[in-house]
Amino acid sequence: MKKVILIKRVLAILVVFGLVFSLAACKRKTAQQPQQSSQNKNIEEKITLTFTHMFTNDGSAISTGFYNALNEYKKTHPNVTIKQEALSHDTYETKIKTLAAGGELPDVFVIKGSMVDPFYNNGQIAPLNDALDKDMMWKNSFVSGAFDDFKRGDKILGIPIQVQPTSLIFYNKQIFKEAGINEFPKNWNEFKDAVKKLRAKGYIPITAGNKGKWLVESCILSTLGDRFTGTDWFVSIRDRKGAKFTDPEFVNALRAIDELVKMKAFNSDINSLDNNQQRTLYYNKKAAMFFEGGWAISLVTNEAPKDVLEATELAIIPPVPGGKGKPNTVSGGAGWAFQINANLEGSKKTAALELLKALSSDAYSRPMLEKGGFPATKVTNYDESKLSTLAKKYQQLAKNIKYVPVYDVQLSPGVIEVMNSGLQDMIIGTLTPEKLAQKIQQEYEREGK
């Protein structure tokens, strides 16, 4: 009898173990199935992403980083076909607004800070918080303040392309010396004296290409305005806390540009050239200086004749008499960011998000930094010996620089359109600084109703 009971107990134990192993096997199978399915999906499913951007493979720092990362992405995602359209900066900005207005945004694109509100309010872009929170290593890889231009409350509405100044002065120190100017002007009055001396020597003091309307506003006025008004004024404007474009400080900033025009500080065809053409006058030593952002450092390094490159120095707009702004600030920030179409779903959305991650990876940021660019992520493993001489000069200058807002990144497209078009009119003498200030204020008030 005892033997029978023992056999029954052994059989019971075997049954229990059998059930446990069976359940465990089922669990492993259940856990593995979705993963295998997902992997197979990623490998086998053919995905096509449309991608419109403004990186024209021109050898600039940002272009180098962009195409390096894009090629890496293509290698690791052989099932994804990217139909890309690369446009010049000016053409891109017009086209992306047109596509948005027609509800035909591509799958992946770049977006300016000022485009965030209309695109988001129209449901064309969505917050990227979930994607970033799922990969904290990715989220924490960005430099401090990188998301500022693309945050609305706690919502992150873009992956920043870079963080850089939009207002630097590139000048030829040999031409300055020829005109009797041995060091860069320390204040605005000295700057105007330098303009007169350069003009007297037969040089164009400042070459400028404002055909795309943005250059004078983004590369000159955003910093010069801050010199006169101080940053608190801009914050009050942005947040609608009482400041006006007709305030004397802002009008004085417009007058300062108008005065430069009347002094013939700029080339006469300023509204007919773009920013690429403006540099040609500088390279040919017909002009002594030009205003552009940090992106031009790598362009000048690659494009300028050797003697011009060796003579090129960097500076920022000097302080103005009685100005409320700090003297060590320049307009800057992220400005532009990568985004995806809010209508994307499933594996196509996953592929698009992975592309955004690739475009902020080390493959993107390191080569950009080594060519003198300004990645939005922290880069520690770069080869400092690869930095150009001009990039090293900027590194020295940047030690004391603090960023202030760029007008066309943080103000509405409507206000910026009136401002930029009005600056063109003021430059050709059909609009006074006072009238321009009134027009901007009228648009600002109209939008605020």
XYZ file of N, CA, C and O in Angstrom, residues 259-396:
552
model
N 20.816 104.801 -40.517
C 21.985 105.692 -40.595
C 23.128 105.024 -41.362
O 23.810 105.665 -42.173
N 23.337 103.721 -41.110
C 24.373 102.993 -41.849
C 24.078 103.008 -43.351
O 24.985 103.165 -44.174
N 22.795 102.822 -43.700
C 22.417 102.846 -45.125
C 22.751 104.199 -45.728
O 23.348 104.285 -46.820
N 22.397 105.271 -45.026
C 22.637 106.620 -45.558
C 24.130 106.942 -45.611
O 24.560 107.802 -46.387
N 24.935 106.263 -44.768
C 26.390 106.440 -44.825
C 27.009 105.599 -45.945
O 28.218 105.607 -46.131
N 26.165 104.854 -46.663
C 26.603 103.927 -47.710
C 27.557 102.878 -47.137
O 28.582 102.540 -47.749
N 27.182 102.386 -45.960
C 27.982 101.337 -45.343
C 27.809 100.007 -46.069
O 28.703 99.169 -46.050
N 26.626 99.816 -46.699
C 26.333 98.547 -47.376
C 26.503 98.676 -48.886
O 26.479 99.783 -49.439
N 26.611 97.541 -49.550
C 26.561 97.501 -51.005
C 25.179 97.958 -51.467
O 24.174 97.680 -50.795
N 25.126 98.634 -52.605
C 23.858 99.215 -53.062
C 22.832 98.156 -53.460
O 21.627 98.434 -53.458
N 23.290 96.940 -53.815
C 22.355 95.891 -54.252
C 22.023 94.927 -53.110
O 21.795 93.732 -53.322
N 21.966 95.445 -51.920
C 21.744 94.617 -50.722
C 20.473 93.776 -50.811
O 20.450 92.638 -50.352
N 19.419 94.307 -51.438
C 18.158 93.556 -51.512
C 18.100 92.604 -52.708
O 17.092 91.924 -52.909
N 19.177 92.570 -53.494
C 19.205 91.701 -54.676
C 20.123 90.501 -54.493
O 20.064 89.543 -55.265
N 21.007 90.543 -53.498
C 21.944 89.446 -53.257
C 21.459 88.587 -52.107
O 20.744 89.054 -51.218
N 21.871 87.309 -52.118
C 21.609 86.469 -50.954
C 22.872 86.388 -50.098
O 23.900 86.982 -50.430
N 22.796 85.654 -49.025
C 23.938 85.638 -48.097
C 25.154 84.924 -48.684
O 26.293 85.199 -48.279
N 24.954 84.017 -49.637
C 26.108 83.393 -50.294
C 26.822 84.405 -51.180
O 28.057 84.480 -51.201
N 26.042 85.191 -51.907
C 26.627 86.197 -52.795
C 27.304 87.313 -52.009
O 28.280 87.906 -52.481
N 26.808 87.627 -50.832
C 27.440 88.691 -50.052
C 28.889 88.323 -49.713
O 29.774 89.173 -49.701
N 29.135 87.043 -49.444
C 30.489 86.625 -49.084
C 31.449 86.718 -50.256
O 32.658 86.881 -50.066
N 30.921 86.613 -51.479
C 31.793 86.718 -52.651
C 32.483 88.076 -52.674
O 33.675 88.184 -52.999
N 31.751 89.139 -52.341
C 32.354 90.479 -52.292
C 33.462 90.526 -51.245
O 34.482 91.194 -51.431
N 33.276 89.814 -50.164
C 34.288 89.770 -49.108
C 35.507 88.974 -49.577
O 36.646 89.397 -49.384
N 35.259 87.833 -50.216
C 36.368 87.000 -50.686
C 37.205 87.746 -51.733
O 38.425 87.546 -51.827
N 36.535 88.572 -52.542
C 37.245 89.334 -53.585
C 37.892 90.608 -53.045
O 38.416 91.417 -53.812
N 37.832 90.793 -51.750
C 38.440 91.949 -51.068
C 37.865 93.285 -51.548
O 38.531 94.315 -51.521
N 36.609 93.242 -51.971
C 35.909 94.491 -52.287
C 35.180 95.020 -51.052
O 34.826 96.194 -51.009
N 34.956 94.131 -50.099
C 34.259 94.519 -48.861
C 35.124 94.160 -47.657
O 35.874 93.180 -47.678
N 34.991 94.970 -46.589
C 35.849 94.787 -45.416
C 35.240 93.850 -44.379
O 35.987 93.257 -43.589
N 33.905 93.739 -44.355
C 33.288 92.877 -43.343
C 31.880 92.470 -43.766
O 31.305 93.044 -44.692
N 31.355 91.471 -43.069
C 29.958 91.079 -43.255
C 29.427 90.492 -41.963
O 30.194 90.056 -41.097
N 28.107 90.502 -41.826
C 27.430 89.951 -40.647
C 26.777 88.623 -41.028
O 25.978 88.567 -41.964
N 27.103 87.573 -40.307
C 26.385 86.306 -40.468
C 26.507 85.510 -39.197
O 27.245 85.907 -38.271
N 25.821 84.367 -39.162
C 25.850 83.548 -37.956
C 27.017 82.591 -37.920
O 27.872 82.574 -38.818
N 27.028 81.732 -36.908
C 28.120 80.800 -36.724
C 28.307 79.840 -37.890
O 29.411 79.334 -38.110
N 27.227 79.568 -38.643
C 27.315 78.656 -39.779
C 28.331 79.112 -40.821
O 28.882 78.312 -41.567
N 28.600 80.411 -40.865
C 29.512 80.934 -41.895
C 30.975 80.637 -41.581
O 31.836 80.782 -42.455
N 31.270 80.220 -40.359
C 32.674 79.938 -40.001
C 33.245 78.841 -40.896
O 34.331 78.988 -41.472
N 32.521 77.753 -41.025
C 33.023 76.664 -41.871
C 32.975 77.046 -43.342
O 33.835 76.622 -44.126
N 31.979 77.857 -43.735
C 31.898 78.270 -45.135
C 33.090 79.142 -45.507
O 33.705 78.960 -46.560
N 33.428 80.100 -44.660
C 34.583 80.956 -44.936
C 35.864 80.116 -44.943
O 36.737 80.296 -45.805
N 35.952 79.188 -44.023
C 37.135 78.317 -43.970
C 37.300 77.540 -45.267
O 38.418 77.376 -45.781
N 36.184 77.082 -45.824
C 36.251 76.269 -47.046
C 36.346 77.093 -48.321
O 36.947 76.661 -49.301
N 35.765 78.291 -48.313
C 35.597 79.031 -49.565
C 36.599 80.175 -49.762
O 36.945 80.499 -50.896
N 37.036 80.799 -48.691
C 37.831 82.035 -48.829
C 39.234 81.754 -49.373
O 39.842 80.727 -49.035
N 39.756 82.654 -50.203
C 41.158 82.539 -50.603
C 42.049 82.543 -49.366
O 41.682 83.107 -48.327
N 43.214 81.925 -49.498
C 44.073 81.727 -48.334
C 44.397 83.039 -47.614
O 44.338 83.124 -46.384
N 44.749 84.094 -48.384
C 45.130 85.352 -47.737
C 43.950 86.009 -47.023
O 44.110 86.635 -45.971
N 42.747 85.848 -47.607
C 41.557 86.415 -46.962
C 41.236 85.642 -45.682
O 40.926 86.241 -44.639
N 41.339 84.329 -45.772
C 41.063 83.503 -44.586
C 42.036 83.850 -43.458
O 41.635 83.997 -42.297
N 43.305 83.999 -43.800
C 44.305 84.303 -42.773
C 44.083 85.680 -42.152
O 44.440 85.908 -40.992
N 43.479 86.592 -42.921
C 43.250 87.950 -42.422
C 41.919 88.099 -41.694
O 41.634 89.156 -41.117
N 41.098 87.053 -41.733
C 39.747 87.164 -41.172
C 39.746 87.020 -39.647
O 40.323 86.078 -39.100
N 39.095 87.976 -39.007
C 38.895 87.947 -37.554
C 37.402 88.000 -37.263
O 36.597 88.323 -38.143
N 37.050 87.683 -36.025
C 35.644 87.687 -35.619
C 35.399 88.704 -34.511
O 36.263 88.926 -33.658
N 34.220 89.311 -34.545
C 33.840 90.276 -33.501
C 32.324 90.242 -33.350
O 31.626 89.561 -34.112
N 31.820 90.960 -32.373
C 30.377 91.117 -32.205
C 30.040 92.606 -32.232
O 30.933 93.460 -32.125
N 28.775 92.910 -32.423
C 28.349 94.313 -32.480
C 28.732 95.010 -31.176
O 28.407 94.528 -30.087
N 29.439 96.127 -31.259
C 29.873 96.817 -30.037
C 28.706 97.508 -29.327
O 27.626 97.684 -29.906
N 28.882 97.892 -28.071
C 27.812 98.561 -27.318
C 27.451 99.919 -27.920
O 28.297 100.572 -28.547
N 26.180 100.300 -27.726
C 25.702 101.580 -28.275
C 25.556 102.583 -27.131
O 25.307 102.192 -25.976
N 25.700 103.879 -27.411
C 25.590 104.898 -26.353
C 24.215 104.858 -25.680
O 23.189 104.923 -26.353
N 24.206 104.752 -24.364
C 22.946 104.765 -23.627
C 22.115 103.517 -23.762
O 20.971 103.481 -23.293
N 22.650 102.482 -24.402
C 21.872 101.270 -24.623
C 21.590 100.521 -23.320
O 22.394 100.546 -22.399
N 20.440 99.845 -23.286
C 20.039 99.107 -22.091
C 20.523 97.660 -22.103
O 20.389 96.955 -21.112
N 21.060 97.217 -23.246
C 21.483 95.828 -23.357
C 22.904 95.609 -22.890
O 23.701 96.549 -22.808
N 23.209 94.359 -22.578
C 24.560 94.015 -22.156
C 25.479 93.938 -23.379
O 25.050 93.511 -24.457
N 26.747 94.311 -23.212
C 27.646 94.376 -24.378
C 28.168 93.037 -24.864
O 28.761 92.964 -25.933
N 27.965 91.969 -24.081
C 28.549 90.681 -24.457
C 27.517 89.698 -25.002
O 27.736 88.494 -24.999
N 26.377 90.197 -25.430
C 25.328 89.298 -25.923
C 25.271 89.285 -27.441
O 25.614 90.272 -28.107
N 24.838 88.161 -27.969
C 24.528 88.047 -29.393
C 23.251 87.233 -29.534
O 22.953 86.382 -28.697
N 22.515 87.512 -30.583
C 21.311 86.724 -30.829
C 21.724 85.306 -31.198
O 22.682 85.088 -31.939
N 21.011 84.338 -30.678
C 21.366 82.951 -30.980
C 20.446 81.970 -30.292
O 19.526 82.346 -29.574
N 20.702 80.697 -30.509
C 19.900 79.627 -29.943
C 19.815 78.489 -30.939
O 20.648 78.365 -31.843
N 18.793 77.663 -30.768
C 18.651 76.530 -31.679
C 18.099 76.988 -33.030
O 18.585 76.614 -34.077
N 17.050 77.784 -32.988
C 16.511 78.330 -34.240
C 15.700 77.343 -35.054
O 14.534 77.562 -35.330
N 16.318 76.251 -35.468
C 15.669 75.254 -36.322
C 15.732 73.886 -35.662
O 16.651 73.606 -34.890
N 14.771 73.048 -36.003
C 14.732 71.706 -35.421
C 14.167 70.712 -36.432
O 13.504 71.091 -37.403
N 14.437 69.440 -36.205
C 13.842 68.370 -37.013
C 12.485 68.007 -36.411
O 12.301 68.007 -35.197
N 11.524 67.689 -37.273
C 10.206 67.253 -36.820
C 9.661 66.222 -37.787
O 10.212 66.022 -38.879
N 8.607 65.545 -37.357
C 7.938 64.576 -38.225
C 6.472 64.978 -38.368
O 5.922 65.687 -37.533
N 5.879 64.509 -39.431
C 4.469 64.785 -39.707
C 3.599 64.116 -38.643
O 3.768 62.930 -38.340
N 2.691 64.858 -38.065
C 1.846 64.337 -36.980
C 0.936 63.203 -37.445
O 0.407 62.457 -36.626
N 0.756 63.055 -38.746
C -0.128 62.000 -39.256
C 0.554 60.645 -39.365
O -0.096 59.649 -39.682
N 1.866 60.574 -39.125
C 2.564 59.291 -39.254
C 2.112 58.329 -38.172
O 1.871 58.720 -37.029
N 2.036 57.050 -38.531
C 1.624 56.015 -37.583
C 2.472 54.759 -37.776
O 3.139 54.588 -38.803
N 2.408 53.863 -36.794
C 3.006 52.547 -36.908
C 4.489 52.546 -37.215
O 5.258 53.364 -36.712
N 4.897 51.583 -38.057
C 6.316 51.394 -38.348
C 6.904 52.601 -39.090
O 8.092 52.888 -38.981
N 6.084 53.307 -39.830
C 6.575 54.482 -40.536
C 6.941 55.584 -39.538
O 7.972 56.256 -39.679
N 6.126 55.737 -38.515
C 6.434 56.716 -37.471
C 7.696 56.299 -36.716
O 8.550 57.130 -36.405
N 7.800 54.987 -36.425
C 8.991 54.485 -35.736
C 10.247 54.776 -36.553
O 11.265 55.233 -36.013
N 10.183 54.520 -37.848
C 11.346 54.769 -38.719
C 11.694 56.255 -38.748
O 12.875 56.632 -38.760
N 10.680 57.106 -38.742
C 10.914 58.553 -38.772
C 11.549 59.030 -37.466
O 12.471 59.851 -37.472
N 11.070 58.500 -36.349
C 11.653 58.873 -35.052
C 13.098 58.393 -34.938
O 13.960 59.085 -34.387
N 13.379 57.204 -35.478
C 14.755 56.707 -35.470
C 15.656 57.585 -36.332
O 16.840 57.761 -36.042
N 15.072 58.143 -37.401
C 15.853 59.069 -38.225
C 16.181 60.337 -37.431
O 17.299 60.862 -37.490
N 15.211 60.846 -36.666
C 15.469 62.022 -35.824
C 16.564 61.733 -34.798
O 17.408 62.586 -34.512
N 16.524 60.514 -34.254
C 17.553 60.137 -33.274
C 18.928 60.082 -33.940
O 19.930 60.534 -33.371
N 18.969 59.546 -35.158
C 20.245 59.473 -35.892
C 20.793 60.868 -36.168
O 22.012 61.091 -36.152
N 19.869 61.812 -36.411
C 20.291 63.171 -36.740
C 20.609 64.009 -35.496
O 20.684 65.233 -35.569
N 20.769 63.366 -34.373
C 21.300 64.037 -33.185
C 22.293 63.100 -32.483
O 22.580 63.267 -31.318
N 22.787 62.141 -33.253
C 23.730 61.158 -32.711
C 25.164 61.673 -32.827
O 25.428 62.741 -33.381
N 26.089 60.869 -32.336
C 27.504 61.222 -32.458
C 27.927 61.326 -33.926
O 28.753 62.167 -34.277
N 27.342 60.471 -34.774
C 27.669 60.512 -36.203
C 27.281 61.846 -36.825
O 27.830 62.253 -37.856
N 26.329 62.515 -36.212
C 25.882 63.831 -36.689
C 26.701 64.960 -36.047
O 27.203 65.862 -36.726
N 26.861 64.884 -34.726
C 27.416 66.023 -33.983
C 28.941 66.131 -34.050
O 29.477 67.234 -34.152
N 29.637 65.003 -33.972
C 31.101 65.057 -33.904
C 31.731 65.655 -35.165
O 32.526 66.599 -35.065
N 31.398 65.151 -36.376
C 31.992 65.772 -37.567
C 31.598 67.237 -37.727
O 32.369 68.044 -38.258
N 30.375 67.574 -37.250
C 29.957 68.972 -37.336
C 30.859 69.845 -36.465
O 31.346 70.898 -36.900
N 31.105 69.393 -35.242
C 31.948 70.161 -34.325
C 33.370 70.275 -34.855
O 33.980 71.357 -34.803
N 33.897 69.187 -35.393
C 35.278 69.198 -35.883
C 35.455 70.095 -37.098
O 36.579 70.489 -37.424
N 34.341 70.419 -37.772
C 34.422 71.352 -38.898
C 34.028 72.769 -38.488
O 33.814 73.632 -39.323
N 33.896 72.989 -37.194
C 33.603 74.340 -36.727
C 32.137 74.623 -36.525
O 31.751 75.791 -36.399
N 31.303 73.584 -36.489
C 29.874 73.770 -36.298
C 29.487 73.819 -34.826
O 30.353 73.806 -33.935
N 28.183 73.847 -34.577
C 27.672 74.050 -33.218
C 26.576 73.036 -32.916
O 25.389 73.362 -32.941
N 26.950 71.776 -32.682
C 25.926 70.751 -32.430
C 25.103 71.055 -31.186
O 25.582 71.710 -30.249
N 23.873 70.543 -31.182
C 22.984 70.762 -30.037
C 23.219 69.738 -28.942
O 22.633 69.836 -27.875
N 24.050 68.730 -29.220
C 24.342 67.699 -28.220
C 25.758 67.855 -27.686
O 26.613 68.480 -28.315
N 25.982 67.266 -26.516
C 27.314 67.329 -25.907
C 28.247 66.365 -26.640
O 27.912 65.199 -26.827
N 29.407 66.870 -27.040
C 30.388 66.041 -27.740
C 31.698 66.118 -26.970
O 32.240 67.196 -26.749
N 32.202 64.967 -26.558
C 33.444 64.961 -25.777
C 34.579 64.228 -26.483
O 35.732 64.423 -26.164
N 34.244 63.396 -27.452
C 35.268 62.558 -28.068
C 35.721 63.079 -29.428
O 35.922 62.324 -30.366
N 35.849 64.383 -29.554
C 36.235 64.939 -30.850
C 37.735 65.237 -30.882
O 38.398 65.337 -29.852
N 38.243 65.384 -32.100
C 39.664 65.656 -32.322
C 39.861 67.168 -32.439
O 39.542 67.763 -33.472
N 40.371 67.785 -31.385
C 40.509 69.243 -31.364
C 41.456 69.754 -32.453
O 41.323 70.869 -32.931
N 42.405 68.901 -32.847
C 43.358 69.325 -33.880
C 42.671 69.538 -35.228
O 43.223 70.161 -36.127
N 41.440 68.990 -35.376
C 40.716 69.158 -36.639
C 40.012 70.513 -36.723
O 39.534 70.890 -37.798
N 39.915 71.235 -35.608
C 39.240 72.536 -35.651
C 40.037 73.510 -36.510
O 41.268 73.569 -36.428
N 39.336 74.273 -37.310
C 40.003 75.278 -38.145
C 40.473 76.445 -37.281
O 40.021 76.621 -36.142
N 41.363 77.231 -37.852
C 41.856 78.411 -37.133
C 40.705 79.361 -36.788
O 40.641 79.902 -35.679
N 39.773 79.524 -37.738
C 38.650 80.429 -37.496
C 37.729 79.879 -36.403
O 37.203 80.637 -35.582
N 37.561 78.562 -36.394
C 36.738 77.944 -35.348
C 37.388 78.144 -33.979
O 36.693 78.386 -32.986
N 38.705 78.044 -33.924
C 39.395 78.271 -32.647
C 39.251 79.731 -32.209
O 39.120 80.019 -31.016
N 39.278 80.655 -33.182
C 39.076 82.067 -32.832
C 37.680 82.265 -32.235
O 37.489 83.053 -31.303
N 36.697 81.553 -32.815
C 35.351 81.672 -32.259
C 35.285 81.099 -30.848
O 34.621 81.673 -29.970
N 35.982 79.969 -30.635
C 35.964 79.362 -29.298
C 36.448 80.371 -28.253
O 35.928 80.436 -27.135
N 37.452 81.156 -28.613
C 37.952 82.191 -27.701
C 36.910 83.282 -27.484
O 36.653 83.712 -26.356
